Tab-separated table of C-alpha atoms in Angstrom:
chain	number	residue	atom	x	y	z
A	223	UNK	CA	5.730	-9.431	-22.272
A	224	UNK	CA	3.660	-8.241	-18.997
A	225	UNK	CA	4.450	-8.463	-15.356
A	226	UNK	CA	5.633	-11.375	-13.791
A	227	UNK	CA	4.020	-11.139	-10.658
A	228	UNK	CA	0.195	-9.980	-10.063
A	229	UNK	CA	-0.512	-8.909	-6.529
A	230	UNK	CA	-4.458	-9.599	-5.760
A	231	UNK	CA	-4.910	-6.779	-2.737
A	232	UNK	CA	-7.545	-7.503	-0.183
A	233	UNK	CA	-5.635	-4.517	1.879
A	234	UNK	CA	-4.878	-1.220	0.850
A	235	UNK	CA	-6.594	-1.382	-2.637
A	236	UNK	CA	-10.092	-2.969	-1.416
A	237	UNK	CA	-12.914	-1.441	0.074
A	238	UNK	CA	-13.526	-4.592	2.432
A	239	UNK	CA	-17.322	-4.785	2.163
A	240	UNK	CA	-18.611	-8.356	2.166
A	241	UNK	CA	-19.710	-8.390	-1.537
A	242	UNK	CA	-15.899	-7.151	-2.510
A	243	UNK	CA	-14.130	-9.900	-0.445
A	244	UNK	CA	-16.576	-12.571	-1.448
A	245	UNK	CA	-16.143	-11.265	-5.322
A	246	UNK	CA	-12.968	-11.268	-5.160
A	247	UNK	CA	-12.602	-15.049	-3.578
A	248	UNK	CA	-14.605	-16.248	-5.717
A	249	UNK	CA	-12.230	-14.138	-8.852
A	250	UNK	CA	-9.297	-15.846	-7.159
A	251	UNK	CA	-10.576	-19.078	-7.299
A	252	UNK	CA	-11.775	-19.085	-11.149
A	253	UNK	CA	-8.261	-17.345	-11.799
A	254	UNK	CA	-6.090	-20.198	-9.845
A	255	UNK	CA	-8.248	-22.834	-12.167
A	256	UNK	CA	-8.412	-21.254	-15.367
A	257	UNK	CA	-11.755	-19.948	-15.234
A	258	UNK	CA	-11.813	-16.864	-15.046
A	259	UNK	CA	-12.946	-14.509	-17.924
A	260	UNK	CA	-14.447	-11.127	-18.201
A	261	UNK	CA	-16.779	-9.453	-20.622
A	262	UNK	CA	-17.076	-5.034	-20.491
A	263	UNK	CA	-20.349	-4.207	-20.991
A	264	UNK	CA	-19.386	-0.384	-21.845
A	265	UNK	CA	-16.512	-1.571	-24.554
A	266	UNK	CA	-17.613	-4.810	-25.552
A	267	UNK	CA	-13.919	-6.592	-25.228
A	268	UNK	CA	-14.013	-10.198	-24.088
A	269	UNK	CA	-11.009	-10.399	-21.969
A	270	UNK	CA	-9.397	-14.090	-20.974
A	271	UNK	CA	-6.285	-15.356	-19.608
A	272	UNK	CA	-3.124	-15.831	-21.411
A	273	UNK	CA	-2.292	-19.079	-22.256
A	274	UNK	CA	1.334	-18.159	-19.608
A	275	UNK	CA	0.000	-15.992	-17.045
A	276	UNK	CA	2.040	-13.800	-14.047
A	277	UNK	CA	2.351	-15.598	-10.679
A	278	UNK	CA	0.177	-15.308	-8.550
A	279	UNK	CA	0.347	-13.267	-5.000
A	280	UNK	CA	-2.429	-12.260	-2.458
A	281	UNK	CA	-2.310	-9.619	0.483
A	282	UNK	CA	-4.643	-10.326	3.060
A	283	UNK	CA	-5.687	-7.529	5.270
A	284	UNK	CA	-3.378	-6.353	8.109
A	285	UNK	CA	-3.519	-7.705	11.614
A	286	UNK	CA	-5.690	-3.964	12.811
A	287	UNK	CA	-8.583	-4.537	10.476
A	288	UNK	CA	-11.785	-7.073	11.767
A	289	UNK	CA	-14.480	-8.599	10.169
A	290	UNK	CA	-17.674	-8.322	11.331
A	291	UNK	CA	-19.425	-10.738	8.954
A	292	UNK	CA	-17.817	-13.671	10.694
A	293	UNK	CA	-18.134	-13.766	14.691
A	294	UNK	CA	-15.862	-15.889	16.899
A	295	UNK	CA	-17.147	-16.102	20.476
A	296	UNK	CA	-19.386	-13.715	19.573
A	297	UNK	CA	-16.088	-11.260	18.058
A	298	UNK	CA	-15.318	-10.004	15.013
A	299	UNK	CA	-12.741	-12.257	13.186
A	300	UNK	CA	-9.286	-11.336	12.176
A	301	UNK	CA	-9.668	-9.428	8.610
A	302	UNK	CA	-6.089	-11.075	7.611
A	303	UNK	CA	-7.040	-14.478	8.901
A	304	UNK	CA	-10.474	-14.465	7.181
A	305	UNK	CA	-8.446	-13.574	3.887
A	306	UNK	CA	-5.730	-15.820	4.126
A	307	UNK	CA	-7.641	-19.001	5.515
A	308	UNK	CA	-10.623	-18.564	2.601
A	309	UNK	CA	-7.886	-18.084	-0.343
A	310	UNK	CA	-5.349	-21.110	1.216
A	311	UNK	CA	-8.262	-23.752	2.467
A	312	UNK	CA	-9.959	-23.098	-1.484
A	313	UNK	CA	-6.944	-23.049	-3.354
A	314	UNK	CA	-3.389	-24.231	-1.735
A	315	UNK	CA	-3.918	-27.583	-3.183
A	316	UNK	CA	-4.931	-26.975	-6.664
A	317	UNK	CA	-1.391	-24.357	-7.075
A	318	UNK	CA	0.699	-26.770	-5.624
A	319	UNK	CA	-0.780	-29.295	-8.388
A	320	UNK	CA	-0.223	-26.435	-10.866
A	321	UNK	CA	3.010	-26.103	-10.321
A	322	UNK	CA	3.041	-23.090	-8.119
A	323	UNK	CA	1.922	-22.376	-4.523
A	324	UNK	CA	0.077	-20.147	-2.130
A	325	UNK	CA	2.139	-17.068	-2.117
A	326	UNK	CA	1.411	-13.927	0.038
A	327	UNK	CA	2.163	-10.081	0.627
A	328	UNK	CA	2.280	-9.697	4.418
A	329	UNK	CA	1.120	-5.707	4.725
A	330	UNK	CA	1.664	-3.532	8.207
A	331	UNK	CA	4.071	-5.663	10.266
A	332	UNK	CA	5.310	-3.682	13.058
A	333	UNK	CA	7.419	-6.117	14.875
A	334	UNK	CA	9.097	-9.665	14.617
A	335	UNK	CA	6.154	-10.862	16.927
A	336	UNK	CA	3.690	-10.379	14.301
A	337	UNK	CA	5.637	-12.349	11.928
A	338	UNK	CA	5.989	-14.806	14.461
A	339	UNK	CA	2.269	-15.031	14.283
A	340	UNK	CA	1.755	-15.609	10.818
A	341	UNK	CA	4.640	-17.777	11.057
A	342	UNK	CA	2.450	-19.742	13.037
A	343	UNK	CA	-0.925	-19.219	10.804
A	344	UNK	CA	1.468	-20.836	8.161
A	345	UNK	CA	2.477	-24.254	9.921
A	346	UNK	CA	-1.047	-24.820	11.051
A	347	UNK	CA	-2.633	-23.834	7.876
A	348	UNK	CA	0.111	-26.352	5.975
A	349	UNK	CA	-0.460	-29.141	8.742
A	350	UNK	CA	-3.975	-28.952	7.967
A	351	UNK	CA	-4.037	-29.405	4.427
A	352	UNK	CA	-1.152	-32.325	4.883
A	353	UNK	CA	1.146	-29.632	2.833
A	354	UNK	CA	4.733	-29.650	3.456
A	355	UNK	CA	6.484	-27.172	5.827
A	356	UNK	CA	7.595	-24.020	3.303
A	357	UNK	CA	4.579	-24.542	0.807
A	358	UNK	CA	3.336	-21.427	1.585
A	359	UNK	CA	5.811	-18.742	0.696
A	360	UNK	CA	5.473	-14.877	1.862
A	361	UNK	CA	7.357	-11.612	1.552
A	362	UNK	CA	6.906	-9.018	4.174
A	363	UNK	CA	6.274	-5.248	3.222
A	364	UNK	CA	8.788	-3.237	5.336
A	365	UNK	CA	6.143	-0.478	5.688
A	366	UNK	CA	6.802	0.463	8.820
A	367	UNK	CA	9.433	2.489	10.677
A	368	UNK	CA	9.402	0.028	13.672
A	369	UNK	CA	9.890	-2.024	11.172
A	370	UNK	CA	12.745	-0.773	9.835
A	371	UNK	CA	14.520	-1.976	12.779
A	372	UNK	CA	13.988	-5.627	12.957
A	373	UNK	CA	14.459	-6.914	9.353
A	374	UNK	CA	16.769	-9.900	10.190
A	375	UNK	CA	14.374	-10.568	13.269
A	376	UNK	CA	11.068	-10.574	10.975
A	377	UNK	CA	13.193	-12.885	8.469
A	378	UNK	CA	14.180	-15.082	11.119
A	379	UNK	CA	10.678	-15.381	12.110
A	380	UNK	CA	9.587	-16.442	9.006
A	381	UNK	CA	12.746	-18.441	7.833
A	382	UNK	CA	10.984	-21.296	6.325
A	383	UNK	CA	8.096	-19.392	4.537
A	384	UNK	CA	9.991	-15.939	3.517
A	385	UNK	CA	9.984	-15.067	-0.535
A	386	UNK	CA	12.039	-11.371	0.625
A	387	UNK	CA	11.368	-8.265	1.840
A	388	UNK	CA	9.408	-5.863	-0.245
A	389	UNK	CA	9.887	-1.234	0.473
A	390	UNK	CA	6.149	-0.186	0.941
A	391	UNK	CA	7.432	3.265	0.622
A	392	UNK	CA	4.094	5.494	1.257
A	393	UNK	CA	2.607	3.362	4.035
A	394	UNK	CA	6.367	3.719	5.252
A	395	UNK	CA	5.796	7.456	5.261
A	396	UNK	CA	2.397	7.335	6.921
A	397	UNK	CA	4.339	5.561	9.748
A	398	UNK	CA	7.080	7.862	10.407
A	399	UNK	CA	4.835	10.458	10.507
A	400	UNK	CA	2.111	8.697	12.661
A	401	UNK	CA	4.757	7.305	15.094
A	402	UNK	CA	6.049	10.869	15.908
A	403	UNK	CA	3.029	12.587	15.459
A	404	UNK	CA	3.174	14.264	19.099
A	405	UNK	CA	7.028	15.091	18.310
A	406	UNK	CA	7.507	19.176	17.221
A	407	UNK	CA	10.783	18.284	15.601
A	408	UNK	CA	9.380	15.675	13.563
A	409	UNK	CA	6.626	17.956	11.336
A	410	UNK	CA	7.153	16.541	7.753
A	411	UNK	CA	6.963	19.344	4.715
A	412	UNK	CA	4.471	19.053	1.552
A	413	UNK	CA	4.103	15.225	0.608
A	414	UNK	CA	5.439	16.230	-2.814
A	415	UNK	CA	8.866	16.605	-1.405
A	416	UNK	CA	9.366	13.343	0.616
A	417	UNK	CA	10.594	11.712	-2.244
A	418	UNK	CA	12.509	8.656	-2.181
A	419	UNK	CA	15.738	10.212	-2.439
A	420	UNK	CA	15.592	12.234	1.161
A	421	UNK	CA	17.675	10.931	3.719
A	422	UNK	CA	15.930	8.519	5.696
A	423	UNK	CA	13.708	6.556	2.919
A	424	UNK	CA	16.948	6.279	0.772
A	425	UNK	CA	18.764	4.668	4.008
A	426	UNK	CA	16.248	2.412	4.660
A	427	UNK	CA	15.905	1.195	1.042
A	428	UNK	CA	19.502	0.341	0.634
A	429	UNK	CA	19.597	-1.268	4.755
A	430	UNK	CA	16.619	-3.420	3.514
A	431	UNK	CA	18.707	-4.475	0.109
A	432	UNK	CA	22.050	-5.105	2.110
A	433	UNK	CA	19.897	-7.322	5.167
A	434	UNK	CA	18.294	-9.455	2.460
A	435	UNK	CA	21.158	-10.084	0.414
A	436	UNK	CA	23.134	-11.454	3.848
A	437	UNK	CA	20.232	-13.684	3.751
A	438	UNK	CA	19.926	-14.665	0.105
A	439	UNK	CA	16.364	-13.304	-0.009
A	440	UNK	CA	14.866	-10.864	-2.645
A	441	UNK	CA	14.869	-6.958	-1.880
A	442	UNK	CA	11.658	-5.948	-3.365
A	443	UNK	CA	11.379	-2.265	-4.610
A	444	UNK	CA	8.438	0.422	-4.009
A	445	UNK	CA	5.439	1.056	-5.774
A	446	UNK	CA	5.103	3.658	-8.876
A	447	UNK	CA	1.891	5.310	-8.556
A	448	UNK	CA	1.829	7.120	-11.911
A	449	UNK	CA	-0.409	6.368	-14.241
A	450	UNK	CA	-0.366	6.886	-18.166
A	451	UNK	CA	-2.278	10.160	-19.071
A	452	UNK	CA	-3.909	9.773	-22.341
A	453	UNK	CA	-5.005	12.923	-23.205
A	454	UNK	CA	-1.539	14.946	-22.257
A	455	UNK	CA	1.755	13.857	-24.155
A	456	UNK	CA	4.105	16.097	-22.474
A	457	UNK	CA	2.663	15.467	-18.776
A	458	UNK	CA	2.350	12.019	-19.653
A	459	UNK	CA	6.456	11.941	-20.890
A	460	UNK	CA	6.955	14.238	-17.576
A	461	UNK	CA	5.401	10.965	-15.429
A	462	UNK	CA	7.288	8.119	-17.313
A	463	UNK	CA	10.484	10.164	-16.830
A	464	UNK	CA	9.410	10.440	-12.875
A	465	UNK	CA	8.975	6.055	-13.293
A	466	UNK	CA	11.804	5.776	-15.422
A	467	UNK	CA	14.054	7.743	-12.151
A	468	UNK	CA	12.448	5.624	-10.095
A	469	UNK	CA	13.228	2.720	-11.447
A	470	UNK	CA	16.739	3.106	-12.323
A	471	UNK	CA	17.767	4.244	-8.683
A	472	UNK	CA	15.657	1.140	-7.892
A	473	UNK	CA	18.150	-1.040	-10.028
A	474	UNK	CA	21.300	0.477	-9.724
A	475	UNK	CA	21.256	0.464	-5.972
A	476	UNK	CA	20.246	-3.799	-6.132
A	477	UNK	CA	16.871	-4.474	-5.661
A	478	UNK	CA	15.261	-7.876	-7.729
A	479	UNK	CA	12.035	-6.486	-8.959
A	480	UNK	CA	10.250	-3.674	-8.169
A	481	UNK	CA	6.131	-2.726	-8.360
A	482	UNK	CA	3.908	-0.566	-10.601
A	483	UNK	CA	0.328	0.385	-9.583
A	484	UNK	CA	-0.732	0.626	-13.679
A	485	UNK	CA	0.047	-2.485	-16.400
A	486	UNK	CA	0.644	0.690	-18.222
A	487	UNK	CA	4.238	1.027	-16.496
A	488	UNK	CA	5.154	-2.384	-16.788
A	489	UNK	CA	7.548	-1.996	-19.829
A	490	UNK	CA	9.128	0.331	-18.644
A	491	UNK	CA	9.816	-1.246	-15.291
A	492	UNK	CA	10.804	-4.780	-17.019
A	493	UNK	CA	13.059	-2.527	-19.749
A	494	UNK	CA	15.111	-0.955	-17.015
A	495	UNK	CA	15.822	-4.035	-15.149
A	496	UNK	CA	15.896	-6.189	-17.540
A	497	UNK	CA	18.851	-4.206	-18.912
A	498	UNK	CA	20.481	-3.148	-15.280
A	499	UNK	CA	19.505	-7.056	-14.220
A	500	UNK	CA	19.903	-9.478	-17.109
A	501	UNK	CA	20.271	-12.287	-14.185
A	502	UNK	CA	17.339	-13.518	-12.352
A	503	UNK	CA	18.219	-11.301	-9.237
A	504	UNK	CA	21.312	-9.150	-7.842
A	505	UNK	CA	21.155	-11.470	-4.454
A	506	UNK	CA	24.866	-11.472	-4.995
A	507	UNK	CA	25.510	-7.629	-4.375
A	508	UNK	CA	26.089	-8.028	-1.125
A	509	UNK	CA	26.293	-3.964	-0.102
A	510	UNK	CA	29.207	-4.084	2.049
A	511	UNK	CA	29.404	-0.442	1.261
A	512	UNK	CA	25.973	0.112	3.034
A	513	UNK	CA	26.514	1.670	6.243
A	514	UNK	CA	23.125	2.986	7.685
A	515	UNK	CA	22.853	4.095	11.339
A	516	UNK	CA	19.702	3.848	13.208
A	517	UNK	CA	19.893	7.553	13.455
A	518	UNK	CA	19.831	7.562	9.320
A	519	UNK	CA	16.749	6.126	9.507
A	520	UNK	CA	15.155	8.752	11.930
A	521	UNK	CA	16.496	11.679	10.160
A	522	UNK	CA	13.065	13.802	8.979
A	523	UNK	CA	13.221	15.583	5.855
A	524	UNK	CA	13.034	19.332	5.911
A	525	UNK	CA	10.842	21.379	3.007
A	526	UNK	CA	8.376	23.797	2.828
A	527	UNK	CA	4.606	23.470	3.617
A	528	UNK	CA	2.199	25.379	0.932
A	529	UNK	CA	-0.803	26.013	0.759
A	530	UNK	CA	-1.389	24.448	-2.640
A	531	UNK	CA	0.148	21.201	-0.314
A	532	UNK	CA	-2.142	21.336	2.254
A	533	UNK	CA	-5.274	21.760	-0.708
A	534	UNK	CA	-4.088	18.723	-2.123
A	535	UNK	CA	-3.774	16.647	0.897
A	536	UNK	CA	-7.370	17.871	1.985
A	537	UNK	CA	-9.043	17.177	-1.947
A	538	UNK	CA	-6.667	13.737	-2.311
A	539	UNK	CA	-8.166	12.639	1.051
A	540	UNK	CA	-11.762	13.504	0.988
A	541	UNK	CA	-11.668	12.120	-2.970
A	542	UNK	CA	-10.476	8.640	-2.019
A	543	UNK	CA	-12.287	8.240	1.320
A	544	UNK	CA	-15.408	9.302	-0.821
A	545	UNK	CA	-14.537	6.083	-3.308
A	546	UNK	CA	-13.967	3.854	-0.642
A	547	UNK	CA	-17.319	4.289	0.956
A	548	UNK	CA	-19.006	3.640	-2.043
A	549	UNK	CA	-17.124	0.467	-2.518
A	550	UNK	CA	-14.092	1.182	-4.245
A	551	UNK	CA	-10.338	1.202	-2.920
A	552	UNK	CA	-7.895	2.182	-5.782
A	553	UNK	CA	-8.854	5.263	-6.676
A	554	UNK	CA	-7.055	7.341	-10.305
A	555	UNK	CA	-6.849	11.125	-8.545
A	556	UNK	CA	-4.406	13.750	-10.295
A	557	UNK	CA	-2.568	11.263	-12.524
A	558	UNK	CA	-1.359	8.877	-9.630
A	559	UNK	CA	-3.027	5.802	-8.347
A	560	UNK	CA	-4.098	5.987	-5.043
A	561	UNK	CA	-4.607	4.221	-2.143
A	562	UNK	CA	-5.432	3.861	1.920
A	563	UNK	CA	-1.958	4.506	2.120
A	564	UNK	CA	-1.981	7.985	0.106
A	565	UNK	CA	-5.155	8.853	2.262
A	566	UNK	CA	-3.087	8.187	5.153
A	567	UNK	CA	-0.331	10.617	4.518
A	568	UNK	CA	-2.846	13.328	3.658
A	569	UNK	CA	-4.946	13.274	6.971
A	570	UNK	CA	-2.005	11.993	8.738
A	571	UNK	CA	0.242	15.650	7.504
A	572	UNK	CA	-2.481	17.652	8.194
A	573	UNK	CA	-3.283	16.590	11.876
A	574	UNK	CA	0.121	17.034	12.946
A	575	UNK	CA	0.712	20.469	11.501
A	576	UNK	CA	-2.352	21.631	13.212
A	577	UNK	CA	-1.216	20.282	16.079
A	578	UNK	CA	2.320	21.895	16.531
A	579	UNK	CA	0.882	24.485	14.880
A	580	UNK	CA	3.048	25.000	11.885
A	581	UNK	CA	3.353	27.698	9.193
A	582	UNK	CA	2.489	27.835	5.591
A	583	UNK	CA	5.670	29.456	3.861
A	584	UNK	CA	3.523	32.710	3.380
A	585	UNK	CA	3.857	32.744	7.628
A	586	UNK	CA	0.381	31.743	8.428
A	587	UNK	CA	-0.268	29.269	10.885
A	588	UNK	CA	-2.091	25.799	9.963
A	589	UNK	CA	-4.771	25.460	13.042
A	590	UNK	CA	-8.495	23.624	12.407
A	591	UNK	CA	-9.871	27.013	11.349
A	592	UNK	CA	-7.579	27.512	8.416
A	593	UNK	CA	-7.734	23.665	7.735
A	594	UNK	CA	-11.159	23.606	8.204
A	595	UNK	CA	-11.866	26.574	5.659
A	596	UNK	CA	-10.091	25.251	3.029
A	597	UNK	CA	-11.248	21.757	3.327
A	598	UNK	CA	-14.734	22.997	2.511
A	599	UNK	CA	-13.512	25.132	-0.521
A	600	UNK	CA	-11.818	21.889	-1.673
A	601	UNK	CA	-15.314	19.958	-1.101
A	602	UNK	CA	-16.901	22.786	-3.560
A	603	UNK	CA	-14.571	22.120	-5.859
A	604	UNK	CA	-15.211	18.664	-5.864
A	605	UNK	CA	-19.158	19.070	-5.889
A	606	UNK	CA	-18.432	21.445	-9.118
A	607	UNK	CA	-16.291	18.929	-10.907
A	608	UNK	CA	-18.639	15.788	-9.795
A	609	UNK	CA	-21.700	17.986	-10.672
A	610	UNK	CA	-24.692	18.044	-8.170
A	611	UNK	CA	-26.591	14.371	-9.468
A	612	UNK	CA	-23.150	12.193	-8.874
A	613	UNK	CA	-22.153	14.527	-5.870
A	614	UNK	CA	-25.370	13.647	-4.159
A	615	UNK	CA	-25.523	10.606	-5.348
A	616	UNK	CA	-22.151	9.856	-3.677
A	617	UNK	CA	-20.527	9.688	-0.496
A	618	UNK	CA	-18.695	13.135	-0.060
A	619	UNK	CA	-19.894	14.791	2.558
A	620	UNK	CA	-19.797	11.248	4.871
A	621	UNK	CA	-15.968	11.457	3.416
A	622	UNK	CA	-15.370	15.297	4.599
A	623	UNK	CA	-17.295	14.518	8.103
A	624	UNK	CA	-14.655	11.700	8.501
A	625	UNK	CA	-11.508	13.918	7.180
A	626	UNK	CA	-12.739	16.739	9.361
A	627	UNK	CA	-13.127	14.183	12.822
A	628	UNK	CA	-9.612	12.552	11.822
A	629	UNK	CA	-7.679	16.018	11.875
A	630	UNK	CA	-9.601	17.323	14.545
A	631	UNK	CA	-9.537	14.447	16.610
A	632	UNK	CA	-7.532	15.226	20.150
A	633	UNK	CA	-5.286	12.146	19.607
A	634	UNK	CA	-3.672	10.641	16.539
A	635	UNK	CA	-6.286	7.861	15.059
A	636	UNK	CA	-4.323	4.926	14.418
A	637	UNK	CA	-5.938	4.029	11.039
A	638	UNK	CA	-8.691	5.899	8.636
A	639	UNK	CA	-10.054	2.903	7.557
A	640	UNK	CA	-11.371	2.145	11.073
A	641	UNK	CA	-13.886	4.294	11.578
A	642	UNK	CA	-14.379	3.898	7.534
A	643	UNK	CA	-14.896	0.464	8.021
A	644	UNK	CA	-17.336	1.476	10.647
A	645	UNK	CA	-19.412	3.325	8.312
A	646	UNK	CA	-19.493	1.001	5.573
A	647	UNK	CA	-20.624	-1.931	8.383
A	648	UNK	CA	-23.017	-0.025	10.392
A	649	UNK	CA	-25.750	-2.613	11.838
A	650	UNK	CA	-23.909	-5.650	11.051
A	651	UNK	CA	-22.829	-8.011	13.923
């Protein structure tokens, strides 16, 4: 038995050139009716829908990201309106006459305003259509630490559209850091140690679970971003174990579902809660016992920063901006699934330890020289395992000019995939 949700990501998974969101519209659209059906040249499987297929969710682009294929008064559109509006004006109709609906992933919301705003995309896009108020049904990622602090106020917003509220742990990260980037006292350790389990993702986890149980709403749990490694049985049982954790803590402390990045972790995400949930949801764990404290939620986790941590961010980094200029936006690196998020922490750690200065755990001090030396080592080391044909052929050294001007950069850049996007649409519009 697979999944029984598929999320169709226009956002952090999607390099948003015009041939991928066009593609993918148009893969939507034969999915939603049926018609969908795929053949691998390189294997030679025919692959087809199942006769009962997952339900269907889409996440349009956040409210930061344009697109400069379509011009309004001579602007760049709204990214998440150009998603949303294509996928609901082709397609609301024919799932509501299926049975089902238009159902969304609403990525990046900072504040209650913006889901007052797509509260109001919503109404018009029903009226429109002559669809019935609460057709459309959406559940917000609380991937920010803003936030964090208006969940009842973003579920009020969207009280006649909202399917729950959904932990987007790593873009969660990305915020905290990027939001007190300037602050000394806020320097975050190697990514490897923020874990789930420190202080202030475990608090907000558990404050999302008790705020939308109070309002009978689903408490959606965070991505795994492990992926099955074929070729090592004892790494491979050492990530499972790392999903099976995961997932248990997910389930024990209430959420209703949870999310894996790899169809390859579905059973073992559906066994666990199947067996901790054997209802349809734990809406009625109310979490009375939850007492979090703004202050829980601000509380940075202390570590260690390595070298072999600041290598990784640097390799991770360059090695999935390098895949999303040439067109691709989930990206397999080092047995976990990455995406713009993942990128995000990377340049986002390494810019604020060279600006505060901090110190490796062998005392030396992380400024743009040291940074800068070992990003080009890294790049080496990814020329030598690319070899020179696909390394030329491909976008790295765009990718390490971009790394390099994002962690050098005088003040934080809000978002990578701006001046990525940049890149990718240079001389359109």
């Amino acid at each position: 038995c697979g999944a029984n949700v598929y999320m169709a990501d226009f956002e952090d998974a999607t390099t948003p050139s015009w041939d991928n969101l066009i593609e993918g519209q148009a893969n939507l659209s034969d999915a939603v009716r049926r018609n969908i059906a795929f053949d691998d040249p390189e294997t030679g499987r025919h692959y087809t829908l199942n006769d009962k297929t997952a339900v269907l969710f889409v996440r349009p682009r956040g409210w930061h990201l344009p697109e400069k294929h379509v011009l309004v008064d001579g602007e760049p559109m709204s990214g998440a309106l150009f998603d949303f509006g294509l996928f609901f004006f082709h397609n609301a109709k024919e799932l509501v006459a299926r049975g089902t609906g238009p159902y969304f992933y609403l990525p990046k919301i900072e504040s209650h305003l913006e889901a007052r705003l797509w509260n109001d995309v919503f109404l018009d896009a029903q009226a429109s259509l002559g669809l019935p108020k609460g057709t459309v049904r959406a559940t917000v990622l609380i991937e920010t630490i803003m936030a964090a602090f208006e969940m009842d106020e973003i579920l009020w917003e969207l009280r006649d559209h909202s399917a729950g509220l959904n932990c987007g742990r790593w873009d969660y990260i990305y915020s905290f850091i990027k939001k007190f980037a300037e602050d000394p006292d806020c320097v975050m350790p190697d990514r490897g140690q923020v874990a789930m389990t420190t202080h202030f993702l475990r608090s907000y986890s558990l404050l999302l679970i008790k705020t939308c149980h109070h309002r009978e709403i689903h408490a959606m749990g965070g991505m795994a971003a492990q992926i099955p490694i074929r070729d090592d049985p004892a790494a491979n049982e050492a990530a499972m174990e790392k999903v099976r954790a995961d997932k248990e803590r997910e389930a024990g402390d209430g959420h209703d579902g949870t999310w894996v990045a790899h169809p390859g972790l579905v059973a073992i995400a559906k066994e666990i809660f199947d067996r901790e949930m054997p209802q349809p949801n734990q809406i009625a764990r109310k979490r009375q016992d939850v007492h979090v404290t703004a202050a829980d939620l601000l509380v940075v986790p202390r570590g260690t920063i390595t070298e072999a941590g600041l290598r990784q961010d640097l390799n991770v980094g360059i090695g999935y901006i390098e895949a999303w200029l040439r067109g691709t936006g989930c990206v397999p690196l080092y047995q976990l699934m990455e995406d713009a998020a993942t990128a995000e922490i990377s340049r986002a750690q390494v810019w604020q330890w060279i600006r505060h200065g901090a110190r490796l755990e062998d005392g030396r001090t992380i400024g743009a020289g040291l940074a800068g030396a070992i990003l080009d080592e890294e790049l080496a080391k990814l020329r030598e395992a690319a070899g020179d044909e696909a390394y030329c052929a491909g976008r790295y050294e765009d990718a390490a000019n971009l790394f390099r001007e994002l962690i050098e950069a005088p003040t934080f850049p809000e978002f990578l995939t701006l001046p990525a996007y940049e890149i990718i649409t240079a001389g359109v519009g």
